[in-house]
XYZ file of C-alpha atoms in Angstrom:
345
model
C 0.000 0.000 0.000
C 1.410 3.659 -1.012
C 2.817 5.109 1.987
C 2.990 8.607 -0.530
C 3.246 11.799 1.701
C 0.940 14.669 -0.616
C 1.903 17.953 -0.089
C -1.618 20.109 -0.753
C -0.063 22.534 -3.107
C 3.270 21.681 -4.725
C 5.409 23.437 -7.184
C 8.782 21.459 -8.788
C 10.606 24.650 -9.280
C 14.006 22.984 -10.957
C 13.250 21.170 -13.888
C 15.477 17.749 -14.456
C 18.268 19.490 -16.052
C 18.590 21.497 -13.652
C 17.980 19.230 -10.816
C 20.740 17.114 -12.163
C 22.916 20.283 -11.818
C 21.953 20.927 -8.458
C 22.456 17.862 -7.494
C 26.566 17.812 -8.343
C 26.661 21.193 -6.921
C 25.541 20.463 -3.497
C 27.631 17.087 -3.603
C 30.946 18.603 -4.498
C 30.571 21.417 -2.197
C 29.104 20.042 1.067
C 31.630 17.395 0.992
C 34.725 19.911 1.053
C 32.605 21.545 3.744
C 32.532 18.710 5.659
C 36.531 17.413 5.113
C 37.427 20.855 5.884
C 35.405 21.765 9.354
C 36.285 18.344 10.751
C 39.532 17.181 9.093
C 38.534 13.957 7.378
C 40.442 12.348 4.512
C 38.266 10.921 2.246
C 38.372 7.135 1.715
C 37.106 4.084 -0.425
C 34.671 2.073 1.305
C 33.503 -1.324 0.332
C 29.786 -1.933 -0.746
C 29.663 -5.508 0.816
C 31.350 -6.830 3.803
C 31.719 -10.814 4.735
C 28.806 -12.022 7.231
C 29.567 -13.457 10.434
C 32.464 -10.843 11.863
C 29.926 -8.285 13.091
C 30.799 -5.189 11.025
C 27.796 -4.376 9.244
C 25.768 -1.883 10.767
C 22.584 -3.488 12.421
C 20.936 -0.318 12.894
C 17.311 -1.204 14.777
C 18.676 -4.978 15.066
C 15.713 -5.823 12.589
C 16.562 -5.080 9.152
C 17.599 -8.044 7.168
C 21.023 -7.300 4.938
C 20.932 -8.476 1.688
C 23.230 -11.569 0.901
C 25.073 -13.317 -2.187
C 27.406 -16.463 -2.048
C 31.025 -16.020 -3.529
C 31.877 -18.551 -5.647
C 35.653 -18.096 -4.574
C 35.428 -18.524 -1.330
C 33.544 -21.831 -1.540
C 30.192 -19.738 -1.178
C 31.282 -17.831 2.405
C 28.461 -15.215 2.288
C 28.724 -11.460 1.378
C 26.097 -8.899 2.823
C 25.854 -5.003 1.538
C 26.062 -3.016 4.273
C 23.204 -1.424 5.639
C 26.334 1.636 6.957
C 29.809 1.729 7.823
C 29.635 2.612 11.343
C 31.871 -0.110 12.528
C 33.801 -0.525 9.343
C 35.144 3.119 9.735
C 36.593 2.693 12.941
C 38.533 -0.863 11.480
C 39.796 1.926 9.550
C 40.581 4.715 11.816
C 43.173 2.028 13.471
C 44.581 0.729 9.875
C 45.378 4.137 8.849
C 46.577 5.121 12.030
C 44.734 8.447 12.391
C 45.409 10.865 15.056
C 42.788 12.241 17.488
C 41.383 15.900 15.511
C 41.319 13.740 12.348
C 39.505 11.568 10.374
C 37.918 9.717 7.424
C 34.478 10.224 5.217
C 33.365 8.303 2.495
C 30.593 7.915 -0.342
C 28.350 4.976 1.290
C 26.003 3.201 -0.871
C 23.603 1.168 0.862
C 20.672 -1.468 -0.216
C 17.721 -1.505 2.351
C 14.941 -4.747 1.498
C 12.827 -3.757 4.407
C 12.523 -0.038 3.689
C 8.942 0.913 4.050
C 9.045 3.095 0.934
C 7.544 6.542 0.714
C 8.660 10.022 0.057
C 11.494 9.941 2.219
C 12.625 6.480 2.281
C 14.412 4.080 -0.088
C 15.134 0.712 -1.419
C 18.582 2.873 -1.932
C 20.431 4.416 0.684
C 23.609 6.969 -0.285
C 25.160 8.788 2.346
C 28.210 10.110 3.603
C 29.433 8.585 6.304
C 32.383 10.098 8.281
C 34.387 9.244 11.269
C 36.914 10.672 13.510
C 39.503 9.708 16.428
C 38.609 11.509 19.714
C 40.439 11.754 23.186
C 38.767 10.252 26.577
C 38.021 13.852 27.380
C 35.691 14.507 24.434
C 34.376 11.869 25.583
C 31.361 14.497 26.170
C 27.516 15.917 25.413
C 29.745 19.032 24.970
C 32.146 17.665 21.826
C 29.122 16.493 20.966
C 27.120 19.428 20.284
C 30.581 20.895 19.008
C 30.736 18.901 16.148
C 26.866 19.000 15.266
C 27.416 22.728 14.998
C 30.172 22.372 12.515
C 28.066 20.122 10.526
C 25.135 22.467 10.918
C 27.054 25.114 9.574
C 28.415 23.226 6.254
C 24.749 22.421 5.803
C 23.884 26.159 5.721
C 26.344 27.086 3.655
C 25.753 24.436 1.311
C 21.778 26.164 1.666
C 22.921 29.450 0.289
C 25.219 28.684 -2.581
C 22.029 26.333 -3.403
C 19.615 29.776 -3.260
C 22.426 31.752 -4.531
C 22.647 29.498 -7.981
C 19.245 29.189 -8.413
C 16.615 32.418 -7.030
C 13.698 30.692 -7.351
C 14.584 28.860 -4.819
C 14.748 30.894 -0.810
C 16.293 29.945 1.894
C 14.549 28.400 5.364
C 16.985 26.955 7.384
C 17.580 28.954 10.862
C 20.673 30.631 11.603
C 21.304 27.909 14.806
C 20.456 24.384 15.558
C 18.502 23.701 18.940
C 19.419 21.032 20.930
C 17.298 18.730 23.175
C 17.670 15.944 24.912
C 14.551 12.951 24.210
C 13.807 12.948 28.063
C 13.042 16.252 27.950
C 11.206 16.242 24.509
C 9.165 13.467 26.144
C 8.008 15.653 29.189
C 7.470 18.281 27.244
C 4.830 15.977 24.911
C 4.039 13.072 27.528
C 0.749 12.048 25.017
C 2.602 11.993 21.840
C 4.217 9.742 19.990
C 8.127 9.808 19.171
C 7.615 11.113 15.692
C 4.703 13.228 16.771
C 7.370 14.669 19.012
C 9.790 15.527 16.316
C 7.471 17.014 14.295
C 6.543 19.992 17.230
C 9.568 20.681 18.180
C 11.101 21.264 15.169
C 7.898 23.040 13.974
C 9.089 25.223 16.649
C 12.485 25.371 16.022
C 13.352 24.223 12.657
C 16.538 22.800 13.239
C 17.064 20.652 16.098
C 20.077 17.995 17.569
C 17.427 15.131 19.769
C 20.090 13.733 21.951
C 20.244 10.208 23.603
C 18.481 8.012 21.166
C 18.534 4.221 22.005
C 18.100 3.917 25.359
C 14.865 3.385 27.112
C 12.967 6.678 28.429
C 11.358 7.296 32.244
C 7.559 5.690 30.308
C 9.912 2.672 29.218
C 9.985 3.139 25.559
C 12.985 4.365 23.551
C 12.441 7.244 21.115
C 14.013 5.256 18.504
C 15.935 2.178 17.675
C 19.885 1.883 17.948
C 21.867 -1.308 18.123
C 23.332 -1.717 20.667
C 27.756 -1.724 19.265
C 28.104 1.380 17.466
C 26.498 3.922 19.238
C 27.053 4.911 22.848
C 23.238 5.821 24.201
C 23.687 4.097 27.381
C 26.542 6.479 28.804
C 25.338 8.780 31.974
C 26.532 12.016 30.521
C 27.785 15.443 32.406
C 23.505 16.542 32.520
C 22.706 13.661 34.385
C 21.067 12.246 31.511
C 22.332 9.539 29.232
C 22.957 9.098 25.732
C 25.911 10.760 23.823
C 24.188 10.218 20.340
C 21.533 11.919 18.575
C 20.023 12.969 15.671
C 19.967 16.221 13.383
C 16.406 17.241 11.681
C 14.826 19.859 10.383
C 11.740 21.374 9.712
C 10.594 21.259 6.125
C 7.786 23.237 4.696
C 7.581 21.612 1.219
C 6.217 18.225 3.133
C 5.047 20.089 6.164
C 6.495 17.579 8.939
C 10.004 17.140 10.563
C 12.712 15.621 8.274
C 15.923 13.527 9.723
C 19.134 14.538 7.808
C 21.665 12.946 10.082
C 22.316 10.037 12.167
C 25.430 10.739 14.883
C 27.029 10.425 17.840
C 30.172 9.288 20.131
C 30.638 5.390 19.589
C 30.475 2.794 22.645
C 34.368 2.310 24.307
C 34.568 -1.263 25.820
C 32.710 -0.502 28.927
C 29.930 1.399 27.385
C 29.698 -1.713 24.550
C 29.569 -4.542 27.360
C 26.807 -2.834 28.836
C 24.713 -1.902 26.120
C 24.945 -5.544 24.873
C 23.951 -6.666 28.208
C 20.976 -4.558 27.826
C 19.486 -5.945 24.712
C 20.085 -9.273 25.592
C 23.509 -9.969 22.342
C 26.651 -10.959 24.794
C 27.230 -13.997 22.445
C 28.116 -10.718 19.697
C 31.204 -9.809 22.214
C 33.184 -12.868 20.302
C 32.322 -11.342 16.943
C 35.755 -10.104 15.109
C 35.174 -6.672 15.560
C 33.939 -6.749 19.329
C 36.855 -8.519 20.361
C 39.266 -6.096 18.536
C 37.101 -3.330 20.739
C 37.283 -5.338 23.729
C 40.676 -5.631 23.499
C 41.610 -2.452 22.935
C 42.612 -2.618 18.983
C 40.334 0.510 18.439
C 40.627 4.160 18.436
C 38.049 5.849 20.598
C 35.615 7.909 17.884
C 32.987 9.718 17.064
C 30.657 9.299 14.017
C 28.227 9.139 11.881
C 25.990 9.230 8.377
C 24.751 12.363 6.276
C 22.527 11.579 3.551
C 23.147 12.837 0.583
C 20.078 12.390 -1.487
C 18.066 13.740 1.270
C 20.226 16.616 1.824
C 19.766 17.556 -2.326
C 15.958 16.585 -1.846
C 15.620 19.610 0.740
C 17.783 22.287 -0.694
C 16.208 21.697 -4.217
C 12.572 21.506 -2.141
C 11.609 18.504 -3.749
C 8.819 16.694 -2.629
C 10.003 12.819 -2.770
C 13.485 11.571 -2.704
C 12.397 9.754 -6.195
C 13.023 12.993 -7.613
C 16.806 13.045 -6.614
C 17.890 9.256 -6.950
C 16.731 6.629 -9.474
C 14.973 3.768 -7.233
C 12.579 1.065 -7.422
C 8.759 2.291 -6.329
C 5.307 0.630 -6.470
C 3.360 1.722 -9.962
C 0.837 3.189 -7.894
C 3.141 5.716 -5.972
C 4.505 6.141 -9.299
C 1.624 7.076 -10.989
C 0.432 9.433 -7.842
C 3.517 11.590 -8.245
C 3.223 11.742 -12.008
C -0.462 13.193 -11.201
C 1.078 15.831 -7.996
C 3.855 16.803 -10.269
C 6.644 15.083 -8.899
C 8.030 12.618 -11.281
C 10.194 10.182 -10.032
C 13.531 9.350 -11.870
């Protein structure tokens, strides 16, 4: 069943041409925005991993990664990755990268369970970055730090956008809010998660929700996080835990909040035992990259996923991430956006 999002009155101000244009634009320049405000080096990343030594990204602990036998290696299995959270810190300690510096990369990404609609794919492109931090930054405070920084490349990115093409204007507030879910949750006790999203950035229009994974004082989470990337189980310097978050914005053009980026500090050996404990996946502490953690093997990081098509989607204002990326929909969403004037690709 269509899942479409319909905006009551839209208008596809870039035509294709142009949207292809726009598209390398914002690319090329938010990257070097990116490599430059936090000192990555970009890298090649792989688009499938081997299953069974626990670096794919699990991300809810649900989604099924999609697998293919290699004849070479008397049919071990191969699984795309779903991200690179865990591979990227493999690779902070290969290349030997020293705390203030780190590594981004194009990720491309195949999700089967997607529920598909405006904002969500069968195809999943992002950039994911990561960098080497001290025990000290260790901190809600780096935290917010570095959220800033990416905040700011996003902005900047917002008005070459405008600046190359008029018809489009700038909405994107001159600072990012920041909130932790505990609070969001006592400030809407009767709403759901994404009902909660959707008001406060309404009333914001950019906001950082800090401390997703972990379960709340009404004993939900506001979201899903496995439990060995991520470090949402940390007691941090507010008395509240979680050292993760999320960036997302408000965006008129669909009316409702919109997630651009998935962050945060990882887990260090203590903060991975524990979270493990806590979703009930010990027997993953003997996986090869858990032990490597365990051990002590890894650089202590912080991390996380941009994505790009949805980034492009909301500085071009487009109305379905069809219109950015060339995907696989149902006929009937298909024909819907043909009929709202949002064709997909």
């Amino acid at each position: 069943m269509s899942k479409l999002i319909k905006p009551a009155s839209y208008d596809r101000l870039l035509d294709m041409k142009q949207t292809e244009q726009g598209i390398k634009l914002i690319k090329e320049f938010f990257q070097q925005n990116l490599s430059t405000e936090l000192r990555l080096r970009r890298v090649t990343a792989p688009l499938f991993v081997l299953q069974g030594l626990g670096i794919n990204d699990d991300l809810n602990g649900v989604e099924r990664a999609v697998t293919f036998p290699i004849k070479d290696l008397g049919d071990a299995r191969a699984e795309v990755v779903h991200s690179l959270a865990k591979w990227k810190r493999l690779s902070l300690a290969e290349y030997e990268v020293e705390p203030g510096y780190g590594i981004y990369t194009d990720m491309n990404a195949i999700r089967a369970d997607e529920e598909l609609d405006n904002l969500h794919s069968l195809y999943v492109d992002q950039w994911d970055w990561e960098a080497v931090i001290t025990a000290g930054q260790r901190s809600v405070a780096h935290l917010k730090s570095v959220v800033e920084r990416i905040y700011a490349a996003i902005r900047r990115t917002e008005y070459l956008t405008c600046e190359t093409y008029p018809q489009l204007r700038p909405f994107l507030p001159e600072k990012i809010t920041f909130i932790h879910s505990e609070e969001l949750l006592r400030m809407y006790p009767d709403k759901t998660p994404k009902e909660r999203e959707d008001e406060i950035c309404r009333k914001y229009g950019a906001v950082f929700i800090i401390g997703i994974g972990g379960r709340l004082s009404d004993g939900e989470k506001h979201d899903g996080r496995a439990p060995d990337y991520d470090d949402w189980s940390t007691v941090a310097e507010d008395g509240r835990m979680g050292l993760n978050g999320d960036i997302l914005i408000w965006y008129p053009v669909l009316d409702r909040s919109f997630e651009l980026s998935s962050m945060g500090i990882r887990v260090d050996a203590a903060a991975l035992t524990r979270q493990l404990a806590l979703e009930g996946k010990e027997d993953r502490a003997g996986l090869y990259f858990h032990r490597k953690l365990l051990a002590g093997e890894l650089p202590l990081s912080i991390g996380g996923g941009i994505g790009q098509s949805r980034l492009c989607m909301v500085l071009l204002h487009k109305a379905h991430i069809g219109e950015i990326q060339a995907s696989i929909w149902p006929e009937d969403m298909r024909r819907e956006c043909i009929e709202l004037g949002m064709p997909l690709i």
